[in-house]
Amino acid sequence: MVMLISLDRCRKLLGADAAVSDEELTEIRESLYQLAHVVVSAYTEQHHAVDVGVASEEFEEFLKRLPPEEQEEVEKRAAALVQDKGMCREKAERVAITEYIESQRN
């Protein structure tokens, strides 16, 4: 497991009042990395399972809310992802929506 946070950084995050040995802090850090791995894995699995079944219907609903020129842009992007990147339609639609939303935030 890759350790990204040093013990010194962990101590700073805990604050000056935390009285734990390096060994205890290492165990805590490793446990938190393991917990994070479990949470991220569960989240990824859950959202992948949900996304695959409803992508096309949600894609159409999403497009209805956009101005016509933006609908066409998102549809073209999804089609390009299928054609150029070999993505399945559902994944391409999710990616196209995500890219559109991100572009609107900037």
CSV table of N, CA, C and O in Angstrom, one decimal:
chain,number,residue,atom,x,y,z
A,1,MET,N,0.8,-1.2,0.0
A,1,MET,CA,0.0,0.0,0.0
A,1,MET,C,0.9,1.2,0.0
A,1,MET,O,1.8,1.3,0.8
A,2,VAL,N,0.6,2.2,-0.8
A,2,VAL,CA,1.4,3.4,-0.9
A,2,VAL,C,0.9,4.4,0.2
A,2,VAL,O,-0.2,4.6,0.4
A,3,MET,N,1.9,4.9,0.9
A,3,MET,CA,1.6,5.8,2.0
A,3,MET,C,1.9,7.2,1.4
A,3,MET,O,3.0,7.6,1.1
A,4,LEU,N,0.9,8.0,1.4
A,4,LEU,CA,1.0,9.3,0.8
A,4,LEU,C,1.1,10.4,1.9
A,4,LEU,O,1.6,11.5,1.6
A,5,ILE,N,0.8,10.1,3.1
A,5,ILE,CA,0.9,11.1,4.1
A,5,ILE,C,2.0,10.7,5.1
A,5,ILE,O,1.9,9.6,5.7
A,6,SER,N,2.9,11.6,5.3
A,6,SER,CA,4.0,11.3,6.3
A,6,SER,C,3.5,11.3,7.7
A,6,SER,O,2.5,11.8,8.0
A,7,LEU,N,4.3,10.6,8.6
A,7,LEU,CA,4.0,10.7,10.0
A,7,LEU,C,4.0,12.1,10.5
A,7,LEU,O,3.1,12.4,11.4
A,8,ASP,N,4.9,12.9,10.1
A,8,ASP,CA,4.9,14.3,10.5
A,8,ASP,C,3.6,15.0,10.1
A,8,ASP,O,3.1,15.8,10.9
A,9,ARG,N,3.2,14.8,8.9
A,9,ARG,CA,1.9,15.4,8.5
A,9,ARG,C,0.7,14.9,9.3
A,9,ARG,O,-0.2,15.6,9.7
A,10,CYS,N,0.7,13.6,9.6
A,10,CYS,CA,-0.3,13.0,10.4
A,10,CYS,C,-0.3,13.7,11.8
A,10,CYS,O,-1.4,14.0,12.3
A,11,ARG,N,0.8,13.9,12.4
A,11,ARG,CA,0.9,14.5,13.7
A,11,ARG,C,0.4,16.0,13.6
A,11,ARG,O,-0.3,16.4,14.5
A,12,LYS,N,0.7,16.7,12.6
A,12,LYS,CA,0.1,18.0,12.4
A,12,LYS,C,-1.4,18.0,12.3
A,12,LYS,O,-2.1,18.9,12.9
A,13,LEU,N,-1.9,17.0,11.6
A,13,LEU,CA,-3.4,16.9,11.4
A,13,LEU,C,-4.0,16.6,12.7
A,13,LEU,O,-5.1,17.1,13.0
A,14,LEU,N,-3.4,15.8,13.5
A,14,LEU,CA,-4.0,15.4,14.8
A,14,LEU,C,-3.9,16.5,15.9
A,14,LEU,O,-4.7,16.6,16.8
A,15,GLY,N,-2.9,17.3,15.7
A,15,GLY,CA,-2.8,18.4,16.7
A,15,GLY,C,-1.7,18.1,17.8
A,15,GLY,O,-1.4,16.9,18.0
A,16,ALA,N,-1.3,19.1,18.5
A,16,ALA,CA,-0.3,19.0,19.5
A,16,ALA,C,-0.7,18.2,20.7
A,16,ALA,O,0.2,17.6,21.4
A,17,ASP,N,-2.0,18.0,20.9
A,17,ASP,CA,-2.5,17.3,22.1
A,17,ASP,C,-2.5,15.8,21.9
A,17,ASP,O,-2.7,15.1,22.9
A,18,ALA,N,-2.3,15.3,20.7
A,18,ALA,CA,-2.4,13.9,20.4
A,18,ALA,C,-1.1,13.2,20.9
A,18,ALA,O,0.0,13.5,20.4
A,19,ALA,N,-1.2,12.3,21.9
A,19,ALA,CA,-0.1,11.6,22.4
A,19,ALA,C,-0.1,10.2,22.0
A,19,ALA,O,-0.6,9.3,22.7
A,20,VAL,N,0.4,10.0,20.8
A,20,VAL,CA,0.5,8.6,20.2
A,20,VAL,C,1.9,8.3,19.7
A,20,VAL,O,2.6,9.3,19.3
A,21,SER,N,2.4,7.1,19.9
A,21,SER,CA,3.7,6.8,19.4
A,21,SER,C,3.7,6.7,17.9
A,21,SER,O,2.7,6.6,17.2
A,22,ASP,N,4.9,6.6,17.3
A,22,ASP,CA,5.1,6.4,15.9
A,22,ASP,C,4.4,5.1,15.4
A,22,ASP,O,3.8,5.1,14.4
A,23,GLU,N,4.6,4.1,16.2
A,23,GLU,CA,4.0,2.8,15.9
A,23,GLU,C,2.5,2.9,15.9
A,23,GLU,O,1.8,2.4,15.0
A,24,GLU,N,1.9,3.5,16.9
A,24,GLU,CA,0.4,3.6,16.9
A,24,GLU,C,-0.1,4.5,15.8
A,24,GLU,O,-1.1,4.2,15.1
A,25,LEU,N,0.6,5.5,15.5
A,25,LEU,CA,0.2,6.4,14.4
A,25,LEU,C,0.3,5.7,13.1
A,25,LEU,O,-0.5,5.9,12.2
A,26,THR,N,1.3,4.9,12.9
A,26,THR,CA,1.5,4.1,11.7
A,26,THR,C,0.3,3.2,11.5
A,26,THR,O,-0.2,3.0,10.4
A,27,GLU,N,-0.1,2.5,12.6
A,27,GLU,CA,-1.2,1.6,12.6
A,27,GLU,C,-2.5,2.3,12.2
A,27,GLU,O,-3.3,1.8,11.4
A,28,ILE,N,-2.7,3.5,12.8
A,28,ILE,CA,-3.9,4.3,12.6
A,28,ILE,C,-3.9,4.7,11.1
A,28,ILE,O,-4.9,4.6,10.4
A,29,ARG,N,-2.8,5.2,10.6
A,29,ARG,CA,-2.7,5.6,9.2
A,29,ARG,C,-3.0,4.5,8.2
A,29,ARG,O,-3.8,4.6,7.3
A,30,GLU,N,-2.4,3.3,8.5
A,30,GLU,CA,-2.7,2.1,7.6
A,30,GLU,C,-4.1,1.7,7.7
A,30,GLU,O,-4.7,1.3,6.7
A,31,SER,N,-4.7,1.8,8.9
A,31,SER,CA,-6.1,1.4,9.0
A,31,SER,C,-7.0,2.4,8.2
A,31,SER,O,-8.0,2.0,7.5
A,32,LEU,N,-6.7,3.6,8.3
A,32,LEU,CA,-7.4,4.6,7.5
A,32,LEU,C,-7.3,4.5,6.0
A,32,LEU,O,-8.2,4.7,5.3
A,33,TYR,N,-6.1,4.1,5.6
A,33,TYR,CA,-5.9,3.8,4.1
A,33,TYR,C,-6.8,2.6,3.7
A,33,TYR,O,-7.4,2.6,2.6
A,34,GLN,N,-6.8,1.6,4.5
A,34,GLN,CA,-7.6,0.4,4.2
A,34,GLN,C,-9.1,0.8,4.2
A,34,GLN,O,-9.8,0.3,3.3
A,35,LEU,N,-9.5,1.6,5.1
A,35,LEU,CA,-10.9,2.0,5.2
A,35,LEU,C,-11.2,2.8,3.9
A,35,LEU,O,-12.3,2.6,3.3
A,36,ALA,N,-10.4,3.7,3.6
A,36,ALA,CA,-10.6,4.5,2.4
A,36,ALA,C,-10.7,3.7,1.1
A,36,ALA,O,-11.5,3.9,0.3
A,37,HIS,N,-9.8,2.7,1.0
A,37,HIS,CA,-9.9,1.7,-0.1
A,37,HIS,C,-11.2,1.0,-0.2
A,37,HIS,O,-11.8,0.9,-1.2
A,38,VAL,N,-11.7,0.5,1.0
A,38,VAL,CA,-13.0,-0.1,1.0
A,38,VAL,C,-14.1,0.8,0.6
A,38,VAL,O,-15.0,0.4,-0.2
A,39,VAL,N,-14.1,2.0,1.1
A,39,VAL,CA,-15.2,3.0,0.8
A,39,VAL,C,-15.2,3.3,-0.7
A,39,VAL,O,-16.2,3.3,-1.3
A,40,VAL,N,-14.0,3.6,-1.2
A,40,VAL,CA,-13.9,4.0,-2.6
A,40,VAL,C,-14.3,2.8,-3.5
A,40,VAL,O,-15.1,3.0,-4.5
A,41,SER,N,-13.9,1.6,-3.2
A,41,SER,CA,-14.3,0.4,-4.0
A,41,SER,C,-15.8,0.2,-3.9
A,41,SER,O,-16.4,-0.1,-5.0
A,42,ALA,N,-16.4,0.3,-2.8
A,42,ALA,CA,-17.9,0.1,-2.6
A,42,ALA,C,-18.6,1.2,-3.4
A,42,ALA,O,-19.6,0.9,-4.1
A,43,TYR,N,-18.2,2.4,-3.3
A,43,TYR,CA,-18.8,3.5,-4.1
A,43,TYR,C,-18.7,3.3,-5.6
A,43,TYR,O,-19.7,3.4,-6.3
A,44,THR,N,-17.5,2.9,-6.0
A,44,THR,CA,-17.3,2.7,-7.5
A,44,THR,C,-18.2,1.5,-8.0
A,44,THR,O,-18.9,1.7,-9.0
A,45,GLU,N,-18.3,0.5,-7.2
A,45,GLU,CA,-19.1,-0.7,-7.6
A,45,GLU,C,-20.6,-0.3,-7.6
A,45,GLU,O,-21.3,-0.6,-8.6
A,46,GLN,N,-21.0,0.4,-6.6
A,46,GLN,CA,-22.4,0.8,-6.5
A,46,GLN,C,-22.8,1.7,-7.7
A,46,GLN,O,-23.8,1.5,-8.3
A,47,HIS,N,-22.0,2.7,-7.9
A,47,HIS,CA,-22.4,3.7,-9.0
A,47,HIS,C,-22.3,3.1,-10.4
A,47,HIS,O,-23.0,3.4,-11.3
A,48,HIS,N,-21.3,2.2,-10.6
A,48,HIS,CA,-21.2,1.5,-11.9
A,48,HIS,C,-22.5,0.7,-12.1
A,48,HIS,O,-23.1,0.7,-13.2
A,49,ALA,N,-22.9,-0.1,-11.1
A,49,ALA,CA,-24.1,-0.9,-11.3
A,49,ALA,C,-25.4,-0.1,-11.5
A,49,ALA,O,-26.2,-0.4,-12.4
A,50,VAL,N,-25.5,1.1,-10.9
A,50,VAL,CA,-26.7,1.9,-11.1
A,50,VAL,C,-26.6,2.6,-12.4
A,50,VAL,O,-27.6,2.7,-13.2
A,51,ASP,N,-25.4,3.1,-12.8
A,51,ASP,CA,-25.3,3.9,-14.0
A,51,ASP,C,-25.6,3.1,-15.3
A,51,ASP,O,-26.2,3.6,-16.2
A,52,VAL,N,-25.2,1.8,-15.3
A,52,VAL,CA,-25.3,1.0,-16.5
A,52,VAL,C,-26.8,0.8,-16.9
A,52,VAL,O,-27.1,0.9,-18.1
A,53,GLY,N,-27.6,0.6,-15.9
A,53,GLY,CA,-29.0,0.3,-16.2
A,53,GLY,C,-29.9,1.5,-16.7
A,53,GLY,O,-30.9,1.3,-17.3
A,54,VAL,N,-29.5,2.7,-16.3
A,54,VAL,CA,-30.4,3.9,-16.6
A,54,VAL,C,-29.8,4.9,-17.5
A,54,VAL,O,-30.5,5.9,-17.7
A,55,ALA,N,-28.7,4.7,-18.0
A,55,ALA,CA,-28.0,5.8,-18.7
A,55,ALA,C,-28.8,6.3,-19.9
A,55,ALA,O,-28.9,7.5,-20.0
A,56,SER,N,-29.3,5.5,-20.8
A,56,SER,CA,-30.0,6.0,-22.0
A,56,SER,C,-31.2,6.8,-21.7
A,56,SER,O,-31.4,7.9,-22.2
A,57,GLU,N,-32.1,6.4,-20.7
A,57,GLU,CA,-33.2,7.1,-20.4
A,57,GLU,C,-32.9,8.5,-19.7
A,57,GLU,O,-33.4,9.5,-20.0
A,58,GLU,N,-31.9,8.4,-18.8
A,58,GLU,CA,-31.4,9.7,-18.2
A,58,GLU,C,-30.8,10.6,-19.2
A,58,GLU,O,-30.9,11.8,-19.1
A,59,PHE,N,-30.1,10.0,-20.2
A,59,PHE,CA,-29.4,10.8,-21.2
A,59,PHE,C,-30.5,11.6,-22.0
A,59,PHE,O,-30.4,12.8,-22.2
A,60,GLU,N,-31.5,10.9,-22.4
A,60,GLU,CA,-32.6,11.6,-23.1
A,60,GLU,C,-33.3,12.7,-22.3
A,60,GLU,O,-33.6,13.8,-22.7
A,61,GLU,N,-33.5,12.4,-21.0
A,61,GLU,CA,-34.1,13.4,-20.1
A,61,GLU,C,-33.2,14.6,-19.9
A,61,GLU,O,-33.6,15.7,-19.9
A,62,PHE,N,-31.9,14.3,-19.8
A,62,PHE,CA,-30.9,15.4,-19.6
A,62,PHE,C,-30.9,16.3,-20.9
A,62,PHE,O,-30.9,17.5,-20.8
A,63,LEU,N,-30.9,15.7,-22.0
A,63,LEU,CA,-30.9,16.4,-23.3
A,63,LEU,C,-32.1,17.3,-23.4
A,63,LEU,O,-31.9,18.5,-23.9
A,64,LYS,N,-33.2,16.9,-23.0
A,64,LYS,CA,-34.5,17.7,-23.1
A,64,LYS,C,-34.4,19.0,-22.4
A,64,LYS,O,-35.0,20.0,-22.7
A,65,ARG,N,-33.5,19.1,-21.4
A,65,ARG,CA,-33.3,20.3,-20.6
A,65,ARG,C,-32.4,21.3,-21.2
A,65,ARG,O,-32.2,22.4,-20.7
A,66,LEU,N,-31.7,20.9,-22.3
A,66,LEU,CA,-30.7,21.8,-22.9
A,66,LEU,C,-31.2,22.5,-24.1
A,66,LEU,O,-32.1,22.0,-24.8
A,67,PRO,N,-30.7,23.7,-24.4
A,67,PRO,CA,-31.0,24.3,-25.7
A,67,PRO,C,-30.6,23.4,-26.9
A,67,PRO,O,-29.7,22.6,-26.7
A,68,PRO,N,-31.3,23.5,-28.0
A,68,PRO,CA,-31.1,22.6,-29.1
A,68,PRO,C,-29.6,22.5,-29.6
A,68,PRO,O,-29.2,21.4,-29.8
A,69,GLU,N,-28.9,23.6,-29.6
A,69,GLU,CA,-27.5,23.5,-30.1
A,69,GLU,C,-26.6,22.8,-29.1
A,69,GLU,O,-25.7,22.1,-29.5
A,70,GLU,N,-26.9,22.9,-27.8
A,70,GLU,CA,-26.2,22.2,-26.8
A,70,GLU,C,-26.6,20.7,-26.8
A,70,GLU,O,-25.7,19.8,-26.5
A,71,GLN,N,-27.8,20.4,-27.1
A,71,GLN,CA,-28.2,19.0,-27.2
A,71,GLN,C,-27.4,18.3,-28.3
A,71,GLN,O,-26.9,17.2,-28.0
A,72,GLU,N,-27.3,19.0,-29.4
A,72,GLU,CA,-26.6,18.4,-30.5
A,72,GLU,C,-25.1,18.2,-30.2
A,72,GLU,O,-24.5,17.2,-30.5
A,73,GLU,N,-24.6,19.2,-29.5
A,73,GLU,CA,-23.1,19.1,-29.1
A,73,GLU,C,-22.9,17.9,-28.2
A,73,GLU,O,-21.9,17.1,-28.4
A,74,VAL,N,-23.8,17.7,-27.2
A,74,VAL,CA,-23.6,16.5,-26.3
A,74,VAL,C,-23.8,15.2,-27.0
A,74,VAL,O,-23.1,14.2,-26.8
A,75,GLU,N,-24.9,15.2,-27.9
A,75,GLU,CA,-25.1,13.9,-28.6
A,75,GLU,C,-23.9,13.6,-29.5
A,75,GLU,O,-23.5,12.4,-29.6
A,76,LYS,N,-23.3,14.6,-30.2
A,76,LYS,CA,-22.2,14.4,-31.1
A,76,LYS,C,-21.0,13.9,-30.2
A,76,LYS,O,-20.3,13.0,-30.7
A,77,ARG,N,-20.8,14.4,-29.1
A,77,ARG,CA,-19.7,14.0,-28.2
A,77,ARG,C,-19.9,12.5,-27.8
A,77,ARG,O,-18.9,11.7,-27.9
A,78,ALA,N,-21.1,12.2,-27.4
A,78,ALA,CA,-21.4,10.8,-27.1
A,78,ALA,C,-21.1,9.8,-28.2
A,78,ALA,O,-20.5,8.8,-28.1
A,79,ALA,N,-21.6,10.2,-29.4
A,79,ALA,CA,-21.3,9.4,-30.6
A,79,ALA,C,-19.9,9.3,-30.9
A,79,ALA,O,-19.4,8.2,-31.3
A,80,ALA,N,-19.1,10.4,-30.8
A,80,ALA,CA,-17.7,10.3,-31.0
A,80,ALA,C,-17.0,9.4,-30.0
A,80,ALA,O,-16.0,8.7,-30.4
A,81,LEU,N,-17.4,9.4,-28.8
A,81,LEU,CA,-16.8,8.5,-27.8
A,81,LEU,C,-17.0,7.0,-28.2
A,81,LEU,O,-16.2,6.2,-28.0
A,82,VAL,N,-18.2,6.7,-28.7
A,82,VAL,CA,-18.5,5.4,-29.1
A,82,VAL,C,-17.7,5.0,-30.3
A,82,VAL,O,-17.0,4.0,-30.4
A,83,GLN,N,-17.7,5.9,-31.3
A,83,GLN,CA,-16.9,5.6,-32.6
A,83,GLN,C,-15.4,5.7,-32.4
A,83,GLN,O,-14.7,4.7,-32.8
A,84,ASP,N,-14.9,6.7,-31.8
A,84,ASP,CA,-13.4,6.9,-31.7
A,84,ASP,C,-12.8,6.1,-30.6
A,84,ASP,O,-11.6,5.7,-30.7
A,85,LYS,N,-13.5,6.1,-29.4
A,85,LYS,CA,-12.9,5.4,-28.3
A,85,LYS,C,-13.4,4.0,-28.0
A,85,LYS,O,-12.9,3.3,-27.1
A,86,GLY,N,-14.4,3.6,-28.7
A,86,GLY,CA,-14.9,2.2,-28.6
A,86,GLY,C,-15.7,2.0,-27.3
A,86,GLY,O,-15.8,0.9,-26.9
A,87,MET,N,-16.2,3.1,-26.7
A,87,MET,CA,-17.0,3.0,-25.5
A,87,MET,C,-18.4,2.4,-25.8
A,87,MET,O,-18.9,2.6,-26.9
A,88,CYS,N,-18.9,1.7,-24.9
A,88,CYS,CA,-20.3,1.3,-25.1
A,88,CYS,C,-21.2,2.6,-25.0
A,88,CYS,O,-20.8,3.6,-24.5
A,89,ARG,N,-22.4,2.5,-25.5
A,89,ARG,CA,-23.2,3.7,-25.6
A,89,ARG,C,-23.5,4.3,-24.3
A,89,ARG,O,-23.4,5.5,-24.1
A,90,GLU,N,-23.8,3.5,-23.3
A,90,GLU,CA,-24.2,4.0,-22.0
A,90,GLU,C,-23.0,4.7,-21.3
A,90,GLU,O,-23.2,5.8,-20.8
A,91,LYS,N,-21.9,4.2,-21.4
A,91,LYS,CA,-20.7,4.9,-20.8
A,91,LYS,C,-20.4,6.2,-21.6
A,91,LYS,O,-20.1,7.2,-21.0
A,92,ALA,N,-20.5,6.1,-22.9
A,92,ALA,CA,-20.3,7.3,-23.7
A,92,ALA,C,-21.3,8.4,-23.3
A,92,ALA,O,-20.9,9.6,-23.2
A,93,GLU,N,-22.5,8.1,-23.1
A,93,GLU,CA,-23.5,9.1,-22.7
A,93,GLU,C,-23.2,9.7,-21.4
A,93,GLU,O,-23.3,10.9,-21.2
A,94,ARG,N,-22.8,8.8,-20.4
A,94,ARG,CA,-22.4,9.3,-19.1
A,94,ARG,C,-21.2,10.3,-19.2
A,94,ARG,O,-21.2,11.3,-18.6
A,95,VAL,N,-20.2,9.9,-20.0
A,95,VAL,CA,-19.0,10.7,-20.1
A,95,VAL,C,-19.4,12.1,-20.8
A,95,VAL,O,-18.9,13.1,-20.3
A,96,ALA,N,-20.2,12.0,-21.8
A,96,ALA,CA,-20.6,13.2,-22.5
A,96,ALA,C,-21.3,14.2,-21.6
A,96,ALA,O,-21.1,15.4,-21.6
A,97,ILE,N,-22.2,13.6,-20.8
A,97,ILE,CA,-22.9,14.5,-19.8
A,97,ILE,C,-22.0,15.1,-18.8
A,97,ILE,O,-22.0,16.3,-18.5
A,98,THR,N,-21.1,14.3,-18.3
A,98,THR,CA,-20.1,14.7,-17.3
A,98,THR,C,-19.3,15.8,-17.9
A,98,THR,O,-19.0,16.9,-17.2
A,99,GLU,N,-18.8,15.6,-19.1
A,99,GLU,CA,-17.9,16.7,-19.7
A,99,GLU,C,-18.7,18.0,-19.9
A,99,GLU,O,-18.2,19.0,-19.7
A,100,TYR,N,-20.0,17.8,-20.3
A,100,TYR,CA,-20.8,19.0,-20.5
A,100,TYR,C,-21.0,19.8,-19.2
A,100,TYR,O,-20.8,21.0,-19.1
A,101,ILE,N,-21.3,19.1,-18.1
A,101,ILE,CA,-21.5,19.7,-16.8
A,101,ILE,C,-20.2,20.4,-16.4
A,101,ILE,O,-20.3,21.5,-15.9
A,102,GLU,N,-19.1,19.7,-16.5
A,102,GLU,CA,-17.8,20.3,-16.1
A,102,GLU,C,-17.5,21.6,-17.0
A,102,GLU,O,-17.0,22.5,-16.4
A,103,SER,N,-17.9,21.5,-18.2
A,103,SER,CA,-17.6,22.7,-19.1
A,103,SER,C,-18.5,23.9,-18.6
A,103,SER,O,-18.1,25.1,-18.8
A,104,GLN,N,-19.6,23.6,-18.1
A,104,GLN,CA,-20.5,24.7,-17.6
A,104,GLN,C,-20.1,25.3,-16.3
A,104,GLN,O,-20.4,26.4,-16.0
A,105,ARG,N,-19.3,24.5,-15.6
A,105,ARG,CA,-18.8,25.0,-14.3
A,105,ARG,C,-17.7,26.0,-14.4
A,105,ARG,O,-17.4,26.8,-13.6
A,106,ASN,N,-17.0,26.0,-15.6
A,106,ASN,CA,-15.8,26.8,-15.8
A,106,ASN,C,-16.2,28.1,-16.4
A,106,ASN,O,-16.9,28.7,-16.7
